Tab-separated table of C-alpha atoms in Angstrom:
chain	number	residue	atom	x	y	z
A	912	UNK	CA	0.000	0.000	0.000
A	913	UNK	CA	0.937	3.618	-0.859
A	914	UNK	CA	0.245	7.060	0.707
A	915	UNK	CA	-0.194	10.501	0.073
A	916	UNK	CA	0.739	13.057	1.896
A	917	UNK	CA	2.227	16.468	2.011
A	918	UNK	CA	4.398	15.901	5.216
A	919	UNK	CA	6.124	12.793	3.615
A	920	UNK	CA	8.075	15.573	1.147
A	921	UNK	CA	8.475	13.064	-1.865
A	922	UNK	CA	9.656	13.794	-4.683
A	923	UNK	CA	6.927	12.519	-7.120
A	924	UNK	CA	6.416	11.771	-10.492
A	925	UNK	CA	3.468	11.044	-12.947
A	926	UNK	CA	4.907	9.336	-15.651
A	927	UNK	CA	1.639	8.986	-18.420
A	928	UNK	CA	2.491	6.397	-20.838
A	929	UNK	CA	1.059	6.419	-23.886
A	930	UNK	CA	0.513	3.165	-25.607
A	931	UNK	CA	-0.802	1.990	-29.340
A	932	UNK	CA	-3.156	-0.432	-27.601
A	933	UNK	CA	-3.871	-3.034	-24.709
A	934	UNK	CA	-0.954	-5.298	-26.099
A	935	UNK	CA	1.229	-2.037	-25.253
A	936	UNK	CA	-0.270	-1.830	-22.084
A	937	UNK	CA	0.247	-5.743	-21.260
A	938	UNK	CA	4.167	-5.083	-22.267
A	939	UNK	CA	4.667	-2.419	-19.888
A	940	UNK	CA	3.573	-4.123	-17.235
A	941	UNK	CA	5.391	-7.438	-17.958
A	942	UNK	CA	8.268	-5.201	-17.443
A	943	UNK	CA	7.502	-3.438	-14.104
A	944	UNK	CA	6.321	-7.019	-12.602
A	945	UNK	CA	9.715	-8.517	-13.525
A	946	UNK	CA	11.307	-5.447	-11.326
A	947	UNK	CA	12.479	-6.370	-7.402
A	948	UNK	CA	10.753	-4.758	-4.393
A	949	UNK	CA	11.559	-0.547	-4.229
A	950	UNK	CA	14.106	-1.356	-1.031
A	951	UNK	CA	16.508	-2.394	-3.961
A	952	UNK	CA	16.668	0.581	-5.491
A	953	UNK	CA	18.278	2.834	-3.028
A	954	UNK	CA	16.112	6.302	-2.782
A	955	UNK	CA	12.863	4.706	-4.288
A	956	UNK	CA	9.404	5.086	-1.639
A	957	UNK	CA	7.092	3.408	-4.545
A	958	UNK	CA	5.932	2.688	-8.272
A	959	UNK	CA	2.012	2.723	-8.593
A	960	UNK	CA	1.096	1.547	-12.111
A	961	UNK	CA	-2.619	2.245	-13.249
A	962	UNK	CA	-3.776	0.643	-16.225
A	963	UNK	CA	-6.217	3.642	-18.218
A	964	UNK	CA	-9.550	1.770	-19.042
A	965	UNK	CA	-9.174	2.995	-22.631
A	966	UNK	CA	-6.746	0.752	-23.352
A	967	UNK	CA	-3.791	3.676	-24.792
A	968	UNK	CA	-2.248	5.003	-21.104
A	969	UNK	CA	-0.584	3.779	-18.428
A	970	UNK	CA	-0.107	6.045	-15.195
A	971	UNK	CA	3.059	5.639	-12.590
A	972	UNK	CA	2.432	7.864	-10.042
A	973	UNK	CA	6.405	7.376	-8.796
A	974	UNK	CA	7.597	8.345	-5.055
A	975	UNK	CA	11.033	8.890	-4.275
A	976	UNK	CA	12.887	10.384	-1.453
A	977	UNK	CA	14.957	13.167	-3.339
A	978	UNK	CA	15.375	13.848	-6.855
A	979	UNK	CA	19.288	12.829	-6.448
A	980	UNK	CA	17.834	9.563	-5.913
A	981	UNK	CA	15.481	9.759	-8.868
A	982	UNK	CA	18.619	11.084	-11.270
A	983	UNK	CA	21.050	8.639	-10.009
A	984	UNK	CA	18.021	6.183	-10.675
A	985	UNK	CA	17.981	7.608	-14.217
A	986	UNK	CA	21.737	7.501	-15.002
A	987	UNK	CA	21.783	3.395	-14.401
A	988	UNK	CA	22.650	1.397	-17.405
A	989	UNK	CA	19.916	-1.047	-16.295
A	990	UNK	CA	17.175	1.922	-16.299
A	991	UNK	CA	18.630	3.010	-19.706
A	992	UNK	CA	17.664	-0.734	-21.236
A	993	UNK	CA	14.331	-0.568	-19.538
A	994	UNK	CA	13.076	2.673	-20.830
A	995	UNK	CA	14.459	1.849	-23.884
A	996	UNK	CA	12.522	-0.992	-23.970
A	997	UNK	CA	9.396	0.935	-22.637
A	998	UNK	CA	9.447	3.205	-25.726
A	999	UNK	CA	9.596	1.142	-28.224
A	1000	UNK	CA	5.649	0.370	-27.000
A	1001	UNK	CA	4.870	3.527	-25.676
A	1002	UNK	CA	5.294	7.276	-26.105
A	1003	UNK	CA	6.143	9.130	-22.336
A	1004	UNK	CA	5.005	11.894	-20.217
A	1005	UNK	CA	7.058	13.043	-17.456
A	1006	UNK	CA	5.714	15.515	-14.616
A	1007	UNK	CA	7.835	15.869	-11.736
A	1008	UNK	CA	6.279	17.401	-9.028
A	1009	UNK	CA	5.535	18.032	-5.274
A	1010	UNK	CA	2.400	17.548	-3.224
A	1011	UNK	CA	0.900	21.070	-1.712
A	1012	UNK	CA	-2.712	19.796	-0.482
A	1013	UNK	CA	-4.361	16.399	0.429
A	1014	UNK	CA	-8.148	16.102	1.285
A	1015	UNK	CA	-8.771	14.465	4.564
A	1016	UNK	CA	-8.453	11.213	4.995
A	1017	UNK	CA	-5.533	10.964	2.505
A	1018	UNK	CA	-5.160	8.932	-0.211
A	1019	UNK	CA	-4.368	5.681	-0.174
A	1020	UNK	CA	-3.243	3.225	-2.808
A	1021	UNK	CA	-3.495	-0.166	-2.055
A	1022	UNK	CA	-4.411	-3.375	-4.211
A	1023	UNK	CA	-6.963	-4.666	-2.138
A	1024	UNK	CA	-8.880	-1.431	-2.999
A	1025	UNK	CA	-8.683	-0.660	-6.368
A	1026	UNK	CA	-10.756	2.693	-6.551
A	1027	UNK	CA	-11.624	4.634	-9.787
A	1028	UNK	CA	-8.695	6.914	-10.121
A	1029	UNK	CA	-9.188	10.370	-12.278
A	1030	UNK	CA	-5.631	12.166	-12.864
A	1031	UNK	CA	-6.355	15.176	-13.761
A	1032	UNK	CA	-3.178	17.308	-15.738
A	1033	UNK	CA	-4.027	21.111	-16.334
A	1034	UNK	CA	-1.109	22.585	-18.118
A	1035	UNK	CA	-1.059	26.434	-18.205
A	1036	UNK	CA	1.347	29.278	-18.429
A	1037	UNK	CA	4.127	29.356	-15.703
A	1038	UNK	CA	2.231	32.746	-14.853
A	1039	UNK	CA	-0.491	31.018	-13.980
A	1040	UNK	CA	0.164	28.451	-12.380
A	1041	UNK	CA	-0.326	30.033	-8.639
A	1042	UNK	CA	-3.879	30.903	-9.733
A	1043	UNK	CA	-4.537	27.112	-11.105
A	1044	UNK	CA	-3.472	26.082	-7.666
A	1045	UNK	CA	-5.861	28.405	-5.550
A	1046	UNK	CA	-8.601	26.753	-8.046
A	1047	UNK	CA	-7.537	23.331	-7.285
A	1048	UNK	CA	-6.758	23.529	-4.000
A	1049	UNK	CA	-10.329	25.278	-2.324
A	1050	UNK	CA	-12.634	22.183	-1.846
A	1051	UNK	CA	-16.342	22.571	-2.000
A	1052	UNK	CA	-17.940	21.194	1.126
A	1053	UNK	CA	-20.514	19.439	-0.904
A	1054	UNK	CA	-17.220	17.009	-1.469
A	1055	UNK	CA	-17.742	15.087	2.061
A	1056	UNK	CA	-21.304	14.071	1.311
A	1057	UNK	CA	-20.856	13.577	-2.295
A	1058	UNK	CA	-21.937	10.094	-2.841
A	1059	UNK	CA	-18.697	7.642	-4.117
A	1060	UNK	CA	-15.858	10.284	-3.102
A	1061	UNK	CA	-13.234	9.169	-1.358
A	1062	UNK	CA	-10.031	11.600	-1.351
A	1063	UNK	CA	-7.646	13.344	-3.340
A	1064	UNK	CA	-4.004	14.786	-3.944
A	1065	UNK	CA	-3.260	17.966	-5.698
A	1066	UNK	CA	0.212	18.873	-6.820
A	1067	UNK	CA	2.518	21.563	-8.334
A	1068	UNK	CA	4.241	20.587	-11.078
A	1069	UNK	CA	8.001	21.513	-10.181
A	1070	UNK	CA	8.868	23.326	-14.224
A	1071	UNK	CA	6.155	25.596	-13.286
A	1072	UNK	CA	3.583	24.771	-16.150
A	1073	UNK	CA	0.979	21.849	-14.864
A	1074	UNK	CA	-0.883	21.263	-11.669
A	1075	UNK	CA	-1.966	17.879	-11.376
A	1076	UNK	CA	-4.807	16.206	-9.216
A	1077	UNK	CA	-4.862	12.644	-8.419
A	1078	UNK	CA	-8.457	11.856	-7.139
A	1079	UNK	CA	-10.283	8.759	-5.973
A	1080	UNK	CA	-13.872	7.405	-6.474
A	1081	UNK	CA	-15.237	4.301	-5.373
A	1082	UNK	CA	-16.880	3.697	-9.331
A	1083	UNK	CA	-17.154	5.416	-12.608
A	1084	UNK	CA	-20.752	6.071	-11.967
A	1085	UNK	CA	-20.283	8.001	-8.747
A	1086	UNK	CA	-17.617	10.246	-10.561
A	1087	UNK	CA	-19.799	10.125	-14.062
A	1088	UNK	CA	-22.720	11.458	-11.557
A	1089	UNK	CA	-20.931	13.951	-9.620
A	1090	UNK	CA	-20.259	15.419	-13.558
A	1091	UNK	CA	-23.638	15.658	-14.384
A	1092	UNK	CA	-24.496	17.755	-11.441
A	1093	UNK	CA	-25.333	21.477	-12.493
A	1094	UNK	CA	-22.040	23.315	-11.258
A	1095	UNK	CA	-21.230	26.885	-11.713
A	1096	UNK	CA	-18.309	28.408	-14.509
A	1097	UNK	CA	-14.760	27.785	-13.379
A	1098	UNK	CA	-12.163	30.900	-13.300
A	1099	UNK	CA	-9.816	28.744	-14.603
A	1100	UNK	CA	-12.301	29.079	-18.400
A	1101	UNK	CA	-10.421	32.325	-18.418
A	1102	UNK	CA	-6.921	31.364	-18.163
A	1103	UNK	CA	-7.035	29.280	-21.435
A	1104	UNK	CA	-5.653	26.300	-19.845
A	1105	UNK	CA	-4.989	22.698	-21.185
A	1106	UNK	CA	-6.727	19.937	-19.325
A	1107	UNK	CA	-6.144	15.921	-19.843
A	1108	UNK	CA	-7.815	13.296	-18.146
A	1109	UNK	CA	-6.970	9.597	-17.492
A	1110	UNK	CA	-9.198	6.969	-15.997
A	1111	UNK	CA	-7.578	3.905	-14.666
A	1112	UNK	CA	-6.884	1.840	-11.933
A	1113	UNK	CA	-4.581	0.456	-9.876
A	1114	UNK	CA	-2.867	-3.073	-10.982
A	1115	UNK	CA	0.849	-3.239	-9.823
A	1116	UNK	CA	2.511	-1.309	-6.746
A	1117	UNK	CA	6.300	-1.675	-6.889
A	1118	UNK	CA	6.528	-1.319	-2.650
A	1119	UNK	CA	9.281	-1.423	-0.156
A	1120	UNK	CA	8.917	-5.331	1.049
């Protein structure tokens, strides 16, 4: 099982892959299952590897304890052949980025639970990005009797240009209800910003043993 929270001060990573097909996705995670337990990799808190329901992404939300870890992580021959080997299936996104907020209780990731996950990328001007925050950040107070909710993680994207929020649901059809709800305009209309979603859930935790 994984956590999130801001007082852990993880360096953390979505890594979106982006995959022809299901066949793509089943690669990828041959791969990550063939990997030993995080303690072997000196540095690494967890890999949590959701498989998108539409069959094209994959989504490692990646916690390390410092990005010297993470870099020294990189510079390995071994990693080298591995992402090699993941992009000859896949096309990647990399976000590094820090966690500022957590709704109470905080998330949890854990196998034996696997929630509808919503990642939510909005990618704006670096100018911006404080005001994309304050948007992401308030929480409506409807949110603790909103049937199917269950928590949520927002973070700053460390180059300045996305904040990200990883949210969980119990189902699609809580979250797909929640949607349909009448809700007022967002600010964030105004700011012209780019937002990506991907639906998935959890299948493989790389996790300290």
């Amino acid at each position: 099982m994984s956590s999130i929270s801001v007082a852990d001060g993880c360096f953390t990573l979505f890594n979106i892959f982006h995959t022809d097909g299901p066949e793509g996705q089943r690669v990828l995670f041959d791969q990550w299952r063939s990997l030993p337990p995080a303690n072997v990799q000196p540095g690494l808190v967890s890999g949590n590897f959701h498989r998108g329901f539409d069959g094209l992404s994959v989504v490692n939300y990646a916690q390390w304890e410092s990005k010297e870890a993470y870099d020294a992580f990189l510079s390995e021959r071994a990693t080298q052949g591995r992402l090699g080997s993941a992009l000859d299936v896949s096309r990647l996104d990399t976000i590094p980025c820090e966690v500022v907020h957590t709704w109470d209780p905080t998330p949890r990731i854990a196998l034996d639970e696997p929630l509808f996950t919503v990642v939510i990328v909005v990618r704006s001007a670096p100018g911006d990005q404080a005001q994309v925050l304050k948007e992401m950040t308030h929480d409506p107070e409807e949110l603790a009797t909103t049937p199917g909710y269950v928590s949520h993680a927002v973070h700053r994207g460390l180059t300045g240009e996305h904040v990200v929020k990883y949210a969980q649901w119990r189902d699609e059809e809580s979250f797909r209800a929640f949607l349909s709800r009448p809700q007022e305009p967002s600010p964030l209309d105004a700011l012209g910003v780019e937002v990506q979603l991907y639906f998935g859930e959890i299948e493989y935790i790389r996790e300290r043993s």
